[in-house]
PDB file of C-alpha atoms and ligand atoms in Angstrom:
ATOM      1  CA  UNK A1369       0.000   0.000   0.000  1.00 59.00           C
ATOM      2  CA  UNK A1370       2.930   2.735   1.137  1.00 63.00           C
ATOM      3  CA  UNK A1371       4.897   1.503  -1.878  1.00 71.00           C
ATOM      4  CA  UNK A1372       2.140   1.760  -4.560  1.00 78.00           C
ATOM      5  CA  UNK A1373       1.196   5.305  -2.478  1.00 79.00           C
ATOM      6  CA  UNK A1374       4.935   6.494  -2.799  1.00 80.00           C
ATOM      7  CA  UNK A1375       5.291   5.450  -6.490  1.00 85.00           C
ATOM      8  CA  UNK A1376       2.375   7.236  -7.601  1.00 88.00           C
ATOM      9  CA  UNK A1377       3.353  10.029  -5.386  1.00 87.00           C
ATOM     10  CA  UNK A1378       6.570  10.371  -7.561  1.00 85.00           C
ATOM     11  CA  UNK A1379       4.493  10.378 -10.588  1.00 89.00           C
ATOM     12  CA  UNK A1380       2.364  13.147  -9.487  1.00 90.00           C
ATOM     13  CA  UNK A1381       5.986  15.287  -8.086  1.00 87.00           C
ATOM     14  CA  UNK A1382       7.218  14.532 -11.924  1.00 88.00           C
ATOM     15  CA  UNK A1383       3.943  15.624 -13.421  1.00 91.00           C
ATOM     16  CA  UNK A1384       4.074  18.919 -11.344  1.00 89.00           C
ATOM     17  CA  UNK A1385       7.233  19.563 -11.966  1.00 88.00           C
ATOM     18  CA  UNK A1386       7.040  19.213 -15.868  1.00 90.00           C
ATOM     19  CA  UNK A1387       4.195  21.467 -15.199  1.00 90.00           C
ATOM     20  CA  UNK A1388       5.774  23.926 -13.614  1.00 88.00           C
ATOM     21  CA  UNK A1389       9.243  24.049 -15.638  1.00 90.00           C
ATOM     22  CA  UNK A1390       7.109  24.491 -18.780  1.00 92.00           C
ATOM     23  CA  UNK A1391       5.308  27.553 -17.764  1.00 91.00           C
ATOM     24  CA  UNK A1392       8.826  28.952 -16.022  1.00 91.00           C
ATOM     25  CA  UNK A1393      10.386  28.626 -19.131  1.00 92.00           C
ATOM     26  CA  UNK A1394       7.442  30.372 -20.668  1.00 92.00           C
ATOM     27  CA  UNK A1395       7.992  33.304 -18.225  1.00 91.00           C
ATOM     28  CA  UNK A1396      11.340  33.995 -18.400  1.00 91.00           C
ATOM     29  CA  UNK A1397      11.048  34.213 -22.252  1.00 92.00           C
ATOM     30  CA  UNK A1398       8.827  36.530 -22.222  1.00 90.00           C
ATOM     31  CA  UNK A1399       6.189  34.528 -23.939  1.00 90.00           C
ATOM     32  CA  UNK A1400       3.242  35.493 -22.522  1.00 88.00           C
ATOM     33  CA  UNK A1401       0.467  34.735 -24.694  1.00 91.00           C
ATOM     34  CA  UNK A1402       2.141  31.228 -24.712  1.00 92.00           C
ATOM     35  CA  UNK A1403       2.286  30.865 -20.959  1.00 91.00           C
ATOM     36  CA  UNK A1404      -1.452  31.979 -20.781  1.00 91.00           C
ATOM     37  CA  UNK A1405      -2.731  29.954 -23.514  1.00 93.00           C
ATOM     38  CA  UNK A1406      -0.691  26.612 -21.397  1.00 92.00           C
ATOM     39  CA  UNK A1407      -2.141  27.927 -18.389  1.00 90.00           C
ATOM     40  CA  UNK A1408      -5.698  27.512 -19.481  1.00 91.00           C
ATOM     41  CA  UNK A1409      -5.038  24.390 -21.458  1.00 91.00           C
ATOM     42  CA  UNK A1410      -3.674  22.643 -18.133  1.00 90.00           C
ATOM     43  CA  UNK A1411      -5.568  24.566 -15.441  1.00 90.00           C
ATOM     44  CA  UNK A1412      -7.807  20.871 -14.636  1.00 92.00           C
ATOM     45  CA  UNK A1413      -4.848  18.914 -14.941  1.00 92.00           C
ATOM     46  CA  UNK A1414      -2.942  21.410 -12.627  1.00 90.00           C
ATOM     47  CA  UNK A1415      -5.114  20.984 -10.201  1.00 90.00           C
ATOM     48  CA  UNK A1416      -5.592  17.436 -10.326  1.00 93.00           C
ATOM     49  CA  UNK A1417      -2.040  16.958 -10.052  1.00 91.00           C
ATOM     50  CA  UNK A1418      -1.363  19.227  -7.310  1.00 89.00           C
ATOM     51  CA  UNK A1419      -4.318  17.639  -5.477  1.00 91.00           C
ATOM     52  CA  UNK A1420      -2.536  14.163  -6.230  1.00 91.00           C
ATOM     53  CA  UNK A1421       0.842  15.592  -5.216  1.00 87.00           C
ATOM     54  CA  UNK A1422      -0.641  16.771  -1.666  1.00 87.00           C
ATOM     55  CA  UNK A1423      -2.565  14.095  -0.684  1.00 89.00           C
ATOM     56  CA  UNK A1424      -0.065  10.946  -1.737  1.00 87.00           C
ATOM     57  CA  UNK A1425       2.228  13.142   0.420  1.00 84.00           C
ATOM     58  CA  UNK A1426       0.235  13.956   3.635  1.00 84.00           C
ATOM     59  CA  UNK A1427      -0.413  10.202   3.259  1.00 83.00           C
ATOM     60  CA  UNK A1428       3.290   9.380   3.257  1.00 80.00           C
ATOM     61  CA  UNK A1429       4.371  11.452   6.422  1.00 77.00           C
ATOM     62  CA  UNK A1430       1.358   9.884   8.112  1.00 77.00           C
ATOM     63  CA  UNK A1431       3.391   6.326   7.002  1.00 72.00           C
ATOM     64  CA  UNK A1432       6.695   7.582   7.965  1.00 65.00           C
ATOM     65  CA  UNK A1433       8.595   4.919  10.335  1.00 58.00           C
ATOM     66  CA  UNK A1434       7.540   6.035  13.640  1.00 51.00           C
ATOM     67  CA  UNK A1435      10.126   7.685  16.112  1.00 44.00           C
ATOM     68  CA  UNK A1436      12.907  10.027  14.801  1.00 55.00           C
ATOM     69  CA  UNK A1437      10.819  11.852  11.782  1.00 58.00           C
ATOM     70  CA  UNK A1438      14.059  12.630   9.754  1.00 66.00           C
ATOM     71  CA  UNK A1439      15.345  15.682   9.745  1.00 73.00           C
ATOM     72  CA  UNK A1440      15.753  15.924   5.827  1.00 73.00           C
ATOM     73  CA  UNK A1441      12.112  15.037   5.449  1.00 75.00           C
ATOM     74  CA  UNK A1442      11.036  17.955   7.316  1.00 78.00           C
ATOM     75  CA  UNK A1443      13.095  20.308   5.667  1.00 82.00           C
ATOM     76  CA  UNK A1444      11.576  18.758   2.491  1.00 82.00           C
ATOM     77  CA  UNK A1445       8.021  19.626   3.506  1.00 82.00           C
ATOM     78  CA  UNK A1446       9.212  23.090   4.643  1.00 85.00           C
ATOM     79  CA  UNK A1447      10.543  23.973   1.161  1.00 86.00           C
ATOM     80  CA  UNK A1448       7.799  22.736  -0.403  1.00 85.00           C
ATOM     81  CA  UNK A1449       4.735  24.567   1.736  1.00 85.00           C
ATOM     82  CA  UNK A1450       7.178  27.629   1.094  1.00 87.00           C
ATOM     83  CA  UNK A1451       7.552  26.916  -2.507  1.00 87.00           C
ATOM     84  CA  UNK A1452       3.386  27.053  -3.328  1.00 84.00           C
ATOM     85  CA  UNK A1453       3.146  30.478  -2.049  1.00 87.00           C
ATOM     86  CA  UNK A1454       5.949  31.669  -3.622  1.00 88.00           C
ATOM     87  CA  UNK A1455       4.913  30.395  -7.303  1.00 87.00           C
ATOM     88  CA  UNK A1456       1.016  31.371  -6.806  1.00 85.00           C
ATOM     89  CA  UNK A1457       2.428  35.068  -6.295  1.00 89.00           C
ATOM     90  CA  UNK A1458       4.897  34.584  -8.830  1.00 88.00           C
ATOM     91  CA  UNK A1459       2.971  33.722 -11.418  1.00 86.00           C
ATOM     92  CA  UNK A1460       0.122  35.805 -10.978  1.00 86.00           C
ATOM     93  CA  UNK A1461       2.712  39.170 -10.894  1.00 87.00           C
ATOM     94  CA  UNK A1462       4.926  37.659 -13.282  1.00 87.00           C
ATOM     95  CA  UNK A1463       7.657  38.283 -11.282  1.00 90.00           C
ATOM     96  CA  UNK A1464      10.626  35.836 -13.039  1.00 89.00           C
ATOM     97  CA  UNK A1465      12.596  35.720  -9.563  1.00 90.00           C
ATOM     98  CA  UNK A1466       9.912  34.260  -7.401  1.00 89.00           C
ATOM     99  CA  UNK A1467       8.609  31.845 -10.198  1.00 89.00           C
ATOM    100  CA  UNK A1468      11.924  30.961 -10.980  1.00 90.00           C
ATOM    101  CA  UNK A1469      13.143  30.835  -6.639  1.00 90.00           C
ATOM    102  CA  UNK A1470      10.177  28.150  -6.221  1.00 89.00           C
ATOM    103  CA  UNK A1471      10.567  26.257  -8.740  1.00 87.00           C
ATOM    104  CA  UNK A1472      14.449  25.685  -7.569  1.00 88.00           C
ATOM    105  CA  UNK A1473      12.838  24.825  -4.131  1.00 87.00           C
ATOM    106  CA  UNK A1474      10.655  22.362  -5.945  1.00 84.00           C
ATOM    107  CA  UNK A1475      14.336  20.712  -7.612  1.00 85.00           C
ATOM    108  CA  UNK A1476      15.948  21.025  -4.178  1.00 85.00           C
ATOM    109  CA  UNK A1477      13.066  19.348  -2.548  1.00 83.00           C
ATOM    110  CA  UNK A1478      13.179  16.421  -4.787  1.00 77.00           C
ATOM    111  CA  UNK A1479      16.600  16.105  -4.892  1.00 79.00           C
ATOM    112  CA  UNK A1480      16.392  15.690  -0.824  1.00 77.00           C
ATOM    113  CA  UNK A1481      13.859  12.946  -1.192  1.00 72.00           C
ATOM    114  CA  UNK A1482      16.618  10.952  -3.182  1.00 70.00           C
ATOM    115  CA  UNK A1483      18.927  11.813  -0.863  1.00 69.00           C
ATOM    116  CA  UNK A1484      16.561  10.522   2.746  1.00 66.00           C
ATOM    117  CA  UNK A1485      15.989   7.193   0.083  1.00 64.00           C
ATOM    118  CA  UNK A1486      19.999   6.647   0.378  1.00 61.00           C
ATOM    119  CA  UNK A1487      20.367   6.983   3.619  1.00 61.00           C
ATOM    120  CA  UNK A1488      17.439   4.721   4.582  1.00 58.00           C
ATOM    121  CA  UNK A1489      19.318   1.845   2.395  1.00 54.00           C
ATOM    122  CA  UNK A1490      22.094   2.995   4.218  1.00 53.00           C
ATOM    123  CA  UNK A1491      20.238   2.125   7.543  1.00 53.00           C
ATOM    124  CA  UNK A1492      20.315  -1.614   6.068  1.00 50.00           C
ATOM    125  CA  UNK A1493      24.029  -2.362   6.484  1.00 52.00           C
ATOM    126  CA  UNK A1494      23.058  -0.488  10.083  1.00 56.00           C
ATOM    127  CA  UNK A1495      20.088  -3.431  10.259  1.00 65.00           C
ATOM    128  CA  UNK A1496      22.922  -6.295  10.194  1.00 78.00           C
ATOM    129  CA  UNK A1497      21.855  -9.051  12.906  1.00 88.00           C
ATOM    130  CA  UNK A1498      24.762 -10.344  15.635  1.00 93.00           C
ATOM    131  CA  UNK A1499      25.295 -13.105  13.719  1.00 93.00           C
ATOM    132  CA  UNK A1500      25.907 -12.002  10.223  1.00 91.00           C
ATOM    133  CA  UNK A1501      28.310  -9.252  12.345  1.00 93.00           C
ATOM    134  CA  UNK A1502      29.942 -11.796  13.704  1.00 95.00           C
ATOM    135  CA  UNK A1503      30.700 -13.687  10.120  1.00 93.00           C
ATOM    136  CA  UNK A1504      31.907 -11.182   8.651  1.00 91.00           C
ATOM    137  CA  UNK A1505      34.031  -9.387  11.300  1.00 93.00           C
ATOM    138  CA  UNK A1506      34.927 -11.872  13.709  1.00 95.00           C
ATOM    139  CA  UNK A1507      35.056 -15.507  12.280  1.00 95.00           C
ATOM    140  CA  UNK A1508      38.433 -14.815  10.937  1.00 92.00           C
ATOM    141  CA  UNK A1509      40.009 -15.579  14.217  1.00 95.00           C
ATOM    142  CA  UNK A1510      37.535 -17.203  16.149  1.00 96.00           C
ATOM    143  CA  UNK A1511      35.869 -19.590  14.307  1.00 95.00           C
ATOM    144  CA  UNK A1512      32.130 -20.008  13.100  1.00 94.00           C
ATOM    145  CA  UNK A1513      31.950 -21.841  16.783  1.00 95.00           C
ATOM    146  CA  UNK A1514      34.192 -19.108  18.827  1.00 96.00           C
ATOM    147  CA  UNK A1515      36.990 -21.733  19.174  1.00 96.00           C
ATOM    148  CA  UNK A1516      39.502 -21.396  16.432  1.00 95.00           C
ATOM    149  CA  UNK A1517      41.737 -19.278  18.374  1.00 93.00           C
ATOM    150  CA  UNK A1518      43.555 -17.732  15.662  1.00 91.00           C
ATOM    151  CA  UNK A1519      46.767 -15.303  16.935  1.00 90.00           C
ATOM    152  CA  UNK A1520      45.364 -16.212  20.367  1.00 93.00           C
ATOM    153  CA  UNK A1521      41.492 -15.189  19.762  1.00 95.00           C
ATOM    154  CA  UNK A1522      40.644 -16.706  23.254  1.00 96.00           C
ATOM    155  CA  UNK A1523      37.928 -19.000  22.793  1.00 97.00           C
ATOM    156  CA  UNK A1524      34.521 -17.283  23.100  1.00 97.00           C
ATOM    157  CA  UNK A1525      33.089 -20.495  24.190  1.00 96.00           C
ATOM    158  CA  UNK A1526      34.636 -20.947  27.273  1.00 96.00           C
ATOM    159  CA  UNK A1527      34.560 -17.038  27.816  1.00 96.00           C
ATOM    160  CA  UNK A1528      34.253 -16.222  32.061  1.00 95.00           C
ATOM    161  CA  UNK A1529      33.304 -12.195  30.853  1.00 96.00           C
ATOM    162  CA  UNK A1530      29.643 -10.465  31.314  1.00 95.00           C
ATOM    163  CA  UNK A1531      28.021  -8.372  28.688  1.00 96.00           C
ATOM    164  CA  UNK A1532      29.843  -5.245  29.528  1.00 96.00           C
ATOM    165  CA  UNK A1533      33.145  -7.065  29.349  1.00 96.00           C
ATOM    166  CA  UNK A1534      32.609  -8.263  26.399  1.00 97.00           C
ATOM    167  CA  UNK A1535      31.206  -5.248  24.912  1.00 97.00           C
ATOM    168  CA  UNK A1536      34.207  -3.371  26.206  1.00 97.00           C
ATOM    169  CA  UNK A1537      36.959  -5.373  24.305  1.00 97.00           C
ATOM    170  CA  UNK A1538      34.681  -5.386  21.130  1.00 97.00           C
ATOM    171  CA  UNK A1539      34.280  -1.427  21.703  1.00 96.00           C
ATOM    172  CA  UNK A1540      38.237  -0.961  22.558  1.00 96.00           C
ATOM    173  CA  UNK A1541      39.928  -4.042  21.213  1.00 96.00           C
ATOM    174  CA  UNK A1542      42.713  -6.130  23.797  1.00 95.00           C
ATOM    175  CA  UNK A1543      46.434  -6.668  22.198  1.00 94.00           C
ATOM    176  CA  UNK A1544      46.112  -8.425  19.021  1.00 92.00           C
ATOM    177  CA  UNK A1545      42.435  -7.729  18.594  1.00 94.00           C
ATOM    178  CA  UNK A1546      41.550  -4.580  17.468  1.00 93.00           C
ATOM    179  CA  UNK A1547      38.919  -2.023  18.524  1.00 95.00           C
ATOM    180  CA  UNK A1548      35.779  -2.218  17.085  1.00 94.00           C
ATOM    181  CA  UNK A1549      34.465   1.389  17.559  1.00 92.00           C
ATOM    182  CA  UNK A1550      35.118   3.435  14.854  1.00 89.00           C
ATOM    183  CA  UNK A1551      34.040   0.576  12.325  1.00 89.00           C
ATOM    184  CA  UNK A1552      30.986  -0.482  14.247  1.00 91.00           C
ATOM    185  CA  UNK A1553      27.931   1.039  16.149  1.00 89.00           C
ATOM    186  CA  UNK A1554      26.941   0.677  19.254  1.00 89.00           C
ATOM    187  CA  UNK A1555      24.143  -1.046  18.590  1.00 88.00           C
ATOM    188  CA  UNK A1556      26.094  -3.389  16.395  1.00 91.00           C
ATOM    189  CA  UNK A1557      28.554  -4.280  19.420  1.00 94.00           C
ATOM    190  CA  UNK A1558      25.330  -4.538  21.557  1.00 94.00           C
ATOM    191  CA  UNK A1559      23.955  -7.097  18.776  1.00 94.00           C
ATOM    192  CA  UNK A1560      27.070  -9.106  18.499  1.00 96.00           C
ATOM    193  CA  UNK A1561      28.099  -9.422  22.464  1.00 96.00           C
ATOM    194  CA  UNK A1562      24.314 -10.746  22.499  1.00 95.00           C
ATOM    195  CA  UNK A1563      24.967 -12.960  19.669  1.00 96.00           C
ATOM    196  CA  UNK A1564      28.311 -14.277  21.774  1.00 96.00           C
ATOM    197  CA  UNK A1565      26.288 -14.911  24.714  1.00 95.00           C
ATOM    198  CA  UNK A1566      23.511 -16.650  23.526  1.00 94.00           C
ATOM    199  CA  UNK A1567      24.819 -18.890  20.943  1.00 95.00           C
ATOM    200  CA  UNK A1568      28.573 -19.067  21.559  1.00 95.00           C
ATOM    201  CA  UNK A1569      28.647 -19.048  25.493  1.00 93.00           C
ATOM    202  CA  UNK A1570      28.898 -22.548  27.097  1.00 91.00           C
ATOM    203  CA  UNK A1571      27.993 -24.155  23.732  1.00 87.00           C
TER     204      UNK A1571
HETATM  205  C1  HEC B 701      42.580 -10.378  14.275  1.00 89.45           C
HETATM  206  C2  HEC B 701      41.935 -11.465  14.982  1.00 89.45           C
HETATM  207  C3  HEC B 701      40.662 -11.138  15.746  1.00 89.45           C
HETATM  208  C4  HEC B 701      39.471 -10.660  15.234  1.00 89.45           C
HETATM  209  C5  HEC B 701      39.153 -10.321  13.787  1.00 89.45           C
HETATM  210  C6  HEC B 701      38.568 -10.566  16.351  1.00 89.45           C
HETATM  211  N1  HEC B 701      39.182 -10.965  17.501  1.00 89.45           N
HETATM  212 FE1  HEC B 701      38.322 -11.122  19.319  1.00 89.45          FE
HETATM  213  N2  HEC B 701      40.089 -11.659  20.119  1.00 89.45           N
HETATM  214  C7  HEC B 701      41.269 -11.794  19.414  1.00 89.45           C
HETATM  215  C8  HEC B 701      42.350 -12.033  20.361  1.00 89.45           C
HETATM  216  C9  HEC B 701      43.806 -12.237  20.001  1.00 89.45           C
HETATM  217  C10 HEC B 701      41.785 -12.028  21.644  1.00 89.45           C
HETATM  218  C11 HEC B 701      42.494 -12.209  22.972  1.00 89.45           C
HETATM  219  C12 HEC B 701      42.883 -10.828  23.495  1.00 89.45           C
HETATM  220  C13 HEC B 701      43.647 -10.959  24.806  1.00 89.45           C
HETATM  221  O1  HEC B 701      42.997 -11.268  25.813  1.00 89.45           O
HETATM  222  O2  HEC B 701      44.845 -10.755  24.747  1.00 89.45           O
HETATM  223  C14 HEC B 701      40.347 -11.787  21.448  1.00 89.45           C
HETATM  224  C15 HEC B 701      39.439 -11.706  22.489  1.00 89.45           C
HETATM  225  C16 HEC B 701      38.106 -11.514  22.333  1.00 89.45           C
HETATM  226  C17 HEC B 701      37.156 -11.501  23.410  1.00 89.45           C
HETATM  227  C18 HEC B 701      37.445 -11.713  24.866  1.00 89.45           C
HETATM  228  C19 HEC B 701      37.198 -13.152  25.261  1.00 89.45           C
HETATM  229  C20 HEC B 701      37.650 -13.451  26.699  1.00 89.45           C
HETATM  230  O3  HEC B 701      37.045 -14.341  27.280  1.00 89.45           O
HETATM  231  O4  HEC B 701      38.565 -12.778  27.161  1.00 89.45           O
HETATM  232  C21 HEC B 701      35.913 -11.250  22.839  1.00 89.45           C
HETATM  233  C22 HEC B 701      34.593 -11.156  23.572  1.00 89.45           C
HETATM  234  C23 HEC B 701      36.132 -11.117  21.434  1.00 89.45           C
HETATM  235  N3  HEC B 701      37.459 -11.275  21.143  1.00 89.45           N
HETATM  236  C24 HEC B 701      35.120 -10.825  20.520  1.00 89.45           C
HETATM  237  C25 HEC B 701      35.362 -10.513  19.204  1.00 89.45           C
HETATM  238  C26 HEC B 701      34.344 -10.029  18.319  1.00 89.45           C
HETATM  239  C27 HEC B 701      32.890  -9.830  18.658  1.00 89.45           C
HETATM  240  C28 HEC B 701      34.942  -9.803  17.130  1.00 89.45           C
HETATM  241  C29 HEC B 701      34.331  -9.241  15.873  1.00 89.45           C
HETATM  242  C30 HEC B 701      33.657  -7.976  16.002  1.00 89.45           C
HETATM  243  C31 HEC B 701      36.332 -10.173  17.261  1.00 89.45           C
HETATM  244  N4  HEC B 701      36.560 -10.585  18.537  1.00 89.45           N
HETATM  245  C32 HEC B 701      37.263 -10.119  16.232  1.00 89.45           C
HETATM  246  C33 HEC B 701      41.408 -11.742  18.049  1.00 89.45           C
HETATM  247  C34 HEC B 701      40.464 -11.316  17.168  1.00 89.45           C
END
């Protein structure tokens, strides 16, 4: 439903857009007769558009993953509540600098949306379980089971330390083992001592 909301929320951003570059175009070239004969000619479609545009999107932020409301999204939403003033007035003065000021917000605004996408894929690699933390970072030395004991990787196994020991050498490394915190979050060290203690510990 949020997918199929978001894609046709694009469509109705590009549509708008296209919309609104036309007739900016038409307004910086002087071409008014142009701009007013393309202003009547898409006046419905305008408005069914912007109407699509608004409501896909108050739909999305009512969507949005629940606690912290990104920061980029808001600014989003601010430039683009500032940008429909600002082309309503500019338009009906013909005044080239606000037309032309919101439809750059419009551009900026979109280019932000890309921008939150990324960094929610980048929130995947964030999303890794204990486990797959602990193949890919760990297993080198200890072993799938904690006991290979490579270099003298004690064996995890047998390992006599609580949770906060064992999140402290993962956080600041001991001799041969090195620290873990600039290359992993906390909540991947929390994840991964978890993952040590349940299914390593005593097994
Ligand atoms: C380069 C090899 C190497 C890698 C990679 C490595 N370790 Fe270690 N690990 C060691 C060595 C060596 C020790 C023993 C340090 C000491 O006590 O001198 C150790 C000790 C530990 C201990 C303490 C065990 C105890 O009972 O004292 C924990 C917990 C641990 N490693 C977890 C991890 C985790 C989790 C990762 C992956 C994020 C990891 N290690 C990656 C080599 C490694």
């Amino acid at each position: 439903m949020a997918t199929g909301m978001l894609h046709s929320h694009t469509l109705f951003v590009v549509l708008f857009t296209l919309i609104y570059l036309i007739k900016t175009i038409l307004l910086l070239s002087d071409r008014d007769e142009l701009l007013e004969k393309f202003k009547k000619k898409t006046k419905v479609a305008e408005r069914v558009v912007s109407f699509g545009f608004l409501a896909t999107g108050i739909f999305l932020i009512t969507q949005l993953p629940h606690s912290p409301f990104p920061t980029l999204m808001y600014i989003k939403i601010a430039l683009v509540l500032l940008s429909i003033p600002l082309a309503v007035i500019g338009f009906k003065k013909k005044n080239k600098v606000l037309a032309t000021l919101s439809f750059f917000l419009i551009v900026v605004s979109f280019s932000l949306a890309y921008k939150a996408k990324a960094a929610k894929a980048g929130d995947k690699i964030i999303a890794l379980s204990g486990k797959e933390i602990f193949e890919q970072k760990c297993m080198l030395c200890h072993g799938n089971d904690g006991k290979l004991g490579v270099g003298g990787a004690k064996d995890l196994s047998v390992t006599q330390l609580q949770h906060s020991g064992i999140v402290d050498i993962i956080t600041n490394g001991k001799n041969t083992m090195a620290a873990y915190k600039e290359t992993l979050t906390s909540e991947q060290i929390e994840a991964v001592a978890s993952y040590i203690e349940t299914d390593l510990k005593g097994k």
